[in-house]
Amino acid sequence: MNNGRSSQHSVEIAGLEKSFVRSGSTEKSRGIDDVSFVVPKNHFFTLLGPSGCGKTTTLRCLAGLETADRGEIRMNGEAVFSAAEKRDVAPHNRPIAMVPQSYGIWPHMKVFDNAAFPLRYGRKTYPRNEQLRRVNTMLEQVGLSEYSDRWATQLSGGQQQRLALARALLCEPEVLLLDEPLSNLDAKLRSQLRAELRSFQQKFGVTTVYVTHDQ
Ligand SMILES: Nc1ncnc2c1ncn2[C@@H]1O[C@H](COP(=O)(O)OP(=O)(O)O)[C@@H](O)[C@H]1O
Ligand SMILES: [Mg+2]
């Protein structure tokens, strides 16, 4: 039901819990325990915590890649997950894009084709000329225009990070999920890209959930 909250909050998580059964054992280990937070529309929200505290699990639950045991997740006021109501909307039907820690760039594809992937096979597809226009505009925004025709593996770490971000933004997500996006980069690049991420978020006005262990 839409009770008017949709205009204020992109994400609402309430009482989320997830345990894992360890392989070769019947014992359960706790992934996340009673996680609740709200992310207002167009905000940049940071989840900070030590390794193993459940940041990735939380993001994967948001993305629909992991099914929580308890709790509720709303996006734009609509429940995408509810343990009580047995509701679990599939990842491709959630208004999100996720950049995993390893970027998820495809090595067998050119930079352009990596970026164009969601416009060819995603939630919303576009004809060829529109793919070309959107991808070229985005590659320009992230400073990768001149690399369009290179293999993705020929990019540096920072460039791969920008490509992963470009591809995620081309999905036009309501919510962008970033899992330790800077952790594979050296210190100098990290601080540069940290500032860039923030300015992209402001420029595109996309609600962002950013996960890091780095204060
Ligand atoms: N697929 C899994 N199977 C078993 N345990 C898992 C799995 N994924 C995560 N965990 C456990 O859940 C806890 C939280 O992990 P994770 O969300 O990856 O933490 P973080 O991203 O904060 O480092 C850890 O104890 C981890 O070992
Ligand atoms: Mg993690």
XYZ file of C-alpha atoms and ligand atoms in Angstrom:
243
model
C 0.000 0.000 0.000
C 1.222 3.464 -0.767
C 0.874 5.539 2.358
C 2.723 8.578 1.081
C 6.171 7.534 2.229
C 7.296 6.769 -1.283
C 8.260 10.359 -1.913
C 10.584 10.496 1.094
C 12.426 7.221 1.502
C 14.163 5.165 -1.141
C 15.041 2.429 1.320
C 13.560 1.279 4.603
C 14.960 -1.776 6.333
C 13.318 -3.052 9.495
C 14.393 -5.884 11.781
C 16.404 -7.697 9.122
C 18.013 -10.975 10.228
C 19.966 -13.561 8.305
C 21.778 -16.679 9.508
C 23.938 -19.027 7.497
C 24.303 -22.758 7.937
C 27.977 -23.582 7.789
C 28.831 -26.321 5.337
C 29.539 -29.632 7.066
C 27.729 -28.511 10.186
C 24.204 -28.038 11.455
C 25.194 -24.979 13.433
C 23.968 -21.635 12.265
C 26.180 -18.595 12.166
C 24.820 -15.136 12.271
C 25.176 -12.978 9.193
C 23.162 -9.997 10.330
C 21.063 -9.487 13.436
C 18.193 -7.007 13.658
C 19.365 -4.439 11.120
C 17.132 -1.389 10.723
C 17.753 1.882 8.899
C 16.129 4.374 6.584
C 17.694 6.094 3.586
C 15.877 9.238 2.447
C 15.589 9.862 -1.284
C 18.757 11.107 -3.007
C 20.880 10.672 0.098
C 24.325 9.128 0.337
C 24.187 6.610 3.162
C 27.322 4.953 4.547
C 27.399 1.621 6.371
C 30.675 1.518 8.276
C 31.870 -1.509 10.193
C 34.682 -4.014 10.638
C 35.185 -6.968 8.346
C 32.661 -9.739 8.968
C 30.010 -7.552 10.623
C 27.452 -8.187 7.886
C 27.796 -5.278 5.448
C 27.903 -7.388 2.286
C 25.069 -9.584 3.562
C 22.944 -6.472 4.116
C 23.646 -5.226 0.575
C 22.927 -8.647 -0.914
C 19.600 -8.731 0.949
C 18.795 -5.288 -0.482
C 19.679 -6.523 -3.961
C 17.592 -9.681 -3.531
C 20.626 -11.955 -3.905
C 20.173 -13.204 -0.357
C 16.879 -14.024 1.360
C 16.666 -12.815 4.945
C 15.056 -14.942 7.664
C 13.194 -12.077 9.249
C 12.312 -8.466 8.677
C 11.178 -6.219 5.896
C 12.699 -4.154 3.096
C 10.824 -1.370 1.358
C 11.942 0.587 -1.671
C 10.006 3.708 -2.578
C 7.450 2.696 0.020
C 6.807 -0.711 -1.573
C 7.762 -3.960 0.131
C 10.349 -5.824 -1.954
C 10.932 -8.224 0.917
C 8.759 -9.265 3.819
C 9.454 -12.431 5.772
C 6.048 -12.245 7.467
C 4.207 -11.884 4.159
C 6.537 -14.302 2.350
C 7.286 -11.653 -0.217
C 10.643 -11.655 -2.026
C 10.838 -9.636 -5.244
C 13.449 -10.977 -7.692
C 16.690 -8.971 -8.083
C 15.896 -7.853 -11.639
C 12.544 -6.490 -10.505
C 14.047 -4.314 -7.772
C 14.934 -0.701 -8.605
C 18.611 -1.175 -7.757
C 22.042 -1.514 -9.287
C 24.896 -3.044 -7.337
C 28.620 -2.660 -7.810
C 30.194 -5.679 -6.102
C 33.570 -5.405 -4.439
C 35.242 -7.098 -7.409
C 33.474 -4.712 -9.878
C 31.960 -7.561 -11.910
C 33.473 -6.272 -15.157
C 33.433 -8.827 -17.978
C 36.970 -9.475 -19.274
C 35.813 -10.900 -22.596
C 34.015 -7.679 -23.514
C 35.147 -4.276 -24.679
C 34.627 -1.294 -22.388
C 31.683 -0.085 -24.482
C 29.943 -3.476 -24.395
C 30.398 -3.788 -20.648
C 28.706 -0.428 -20.172
C 25.985 -1.160 -22.743
C 25.045 -4.504 -21.190
C 22.138 -3.247 -19.038
C 20.717 -1.311 -22.010
C 20.678 -4.516 -24.076
C 19.592 -7.064 -21.492
C 18.453 -5.113 -18.404
C 15.134 -4.014 -16.925
C 14.681 -1.463 -19.664
C 16.251 -1.982 -23.068
C 16.948 0.577 -25.784
C 17.404 0.513 -29.563
C 20.950 0.615 -30.918
C 21.243 4.317 -31.593
C 19.946 5.141 -28.121
C 22.391 2.635 -26.571
C 25.187 4.384 -28.415
C 24.101 7.828 -27.253
C 23.606 6.844 -23.620
C 26.782 4.817 -23.287
C 28.961 7.441 -24.972
C 27.521 10.188 -22.784
C 28.132 8.123 -19.648
C 31.673 7.080 -20.632
C 32.440 10.729 -21.164
C 31.072 11.594 -17.715
C 33.348 9.046 -16.035
C 36.369 9.956 -18.194
C 36.534 6.749 -20.235
C 35.552 7.972 -23.719
C 38.923 7.223 -25.254
C 38.914 3.674 -23.844
C 35.550 2.696 -25.316
C 37.052 0.226 -27.789
C 39.577 -1.378 -25.419
C 39.228 -4.685 -23.658
C 38.036 -4.193 -20.097
C 41.130 -5.996 -18.813
C 43.335 -3.301 -20.337
C 41.973 -0.753 -17.873
C 43.684 0.194 -14.624
C 42.003 -0.508 -11.277
C 40.641 3.030 -11.041
C 39.339 2.881 -14.606
C 37.628 -0.475 -13.975
C 36.018 1.059 -10.923
C 34.704 3.936 -13.048
C 33.444 1.496 -15.672
C 31.584 -0.523 -13.026
C 30.020 2.690 -11.780
C 29.088 3.782 -15.328
C 27.401 0.457 -15.988
C 25.463 0.656 -12.714
C 24.323 4.231 -13.404
C 23.180 3.242 -16.910
C 20.645 0.945 -15.194
C 19.026 4.173 -13.940
C 18.568 2.674 -10.486
C 16.513 4.231 -7.746
C 19.130 2.907 -5.349
C 22.822 2.366 -6.056
C 24.533 -0.249 -3.864
C 28.319 0.051 -3.552
C 30.263 -2.662 -1.727
C 33.688 -1.373 -0.652
C 34.145 0.187 -4.094
C 37.533 1.718 -3.300
C 39.209 -1.110 -1.434
C 41.182 -2.433 -4.418
C 42.789 0.928 -5.132
C 45.937 2.563 -3.831
C 45.640 5.356 -1.266
C 45.990 8.267 -3.684
C 43.431 6.961 -6.170
C 41.153 6.037 -3.318
C 40.821 9.580 -2.024
C 40.403 10.927 -5.566
C 37.664 8.437 -6.432
C 35.964 8.906 -3.082
C 35.403 12.550 -3.981
C 34.321 11.565 -7.503
C 31.768 9.078 -6.192
C 30.195 11.769 -4.069
C 30.007 14.196 -6.961
C 28.515 11.531 -9.264
C 25.921 10.801 -6.634
C 25.012 14.490 -6.463
C 25.063 14.924 -10.235
C 22.819 11.913 -10.889
C 20.764 12.364 -7.737
C 20.717 8.646 -7.099
C 20.164 7.284 -3.598
C 23.350 5.491 -2.631
C 24.132 2.892 0.024
C 27.889 2.783 0.434
C 29.574 0.040 2.420
C 33.085 0.312 3.820
C 35.324 -0.765 6.701
C 37.585 2.261 6.051
C 37.009 5.227 8.334
N 27.409 -17.570 2.238
C 27.787 -17.577 3.519
N 27.871 -18.734 4.221
C 28.211 -18.737 5.515
N 28.502 -17.644 6.222
C 28.451 -16.469 5.599
C 28.083 -16.349 4.206
N 28.113 -15.041 3.859
C 28.468 -14.370 4.972
N 28.672 -15.204 6.003
C 29.052 -14.830 7.373
O 28.233 -13.744 7.785
C 29.003 -12.775 8.485
C 28.915 -11.439 7.761
O 29.593 -11.517 6.517
P 29.659 -10.318 5.487
O 28.284 -9.785 5.276
O 30.394 -10.792 4.286
O 30.523 -9.251 6.289
P 31.248 -7.915 5.804
O 30.818 -7.634 4.403
O 30.815 -6.867 6.770
O 32.716 -8.179 5.887
C 30.423 -13.320 8.574
O 30.563 -13.963 9.795
C 30.461 -14.313 7.421
O 31.384 -15.349 7.679
Mg 31.960 -7.451 2.663
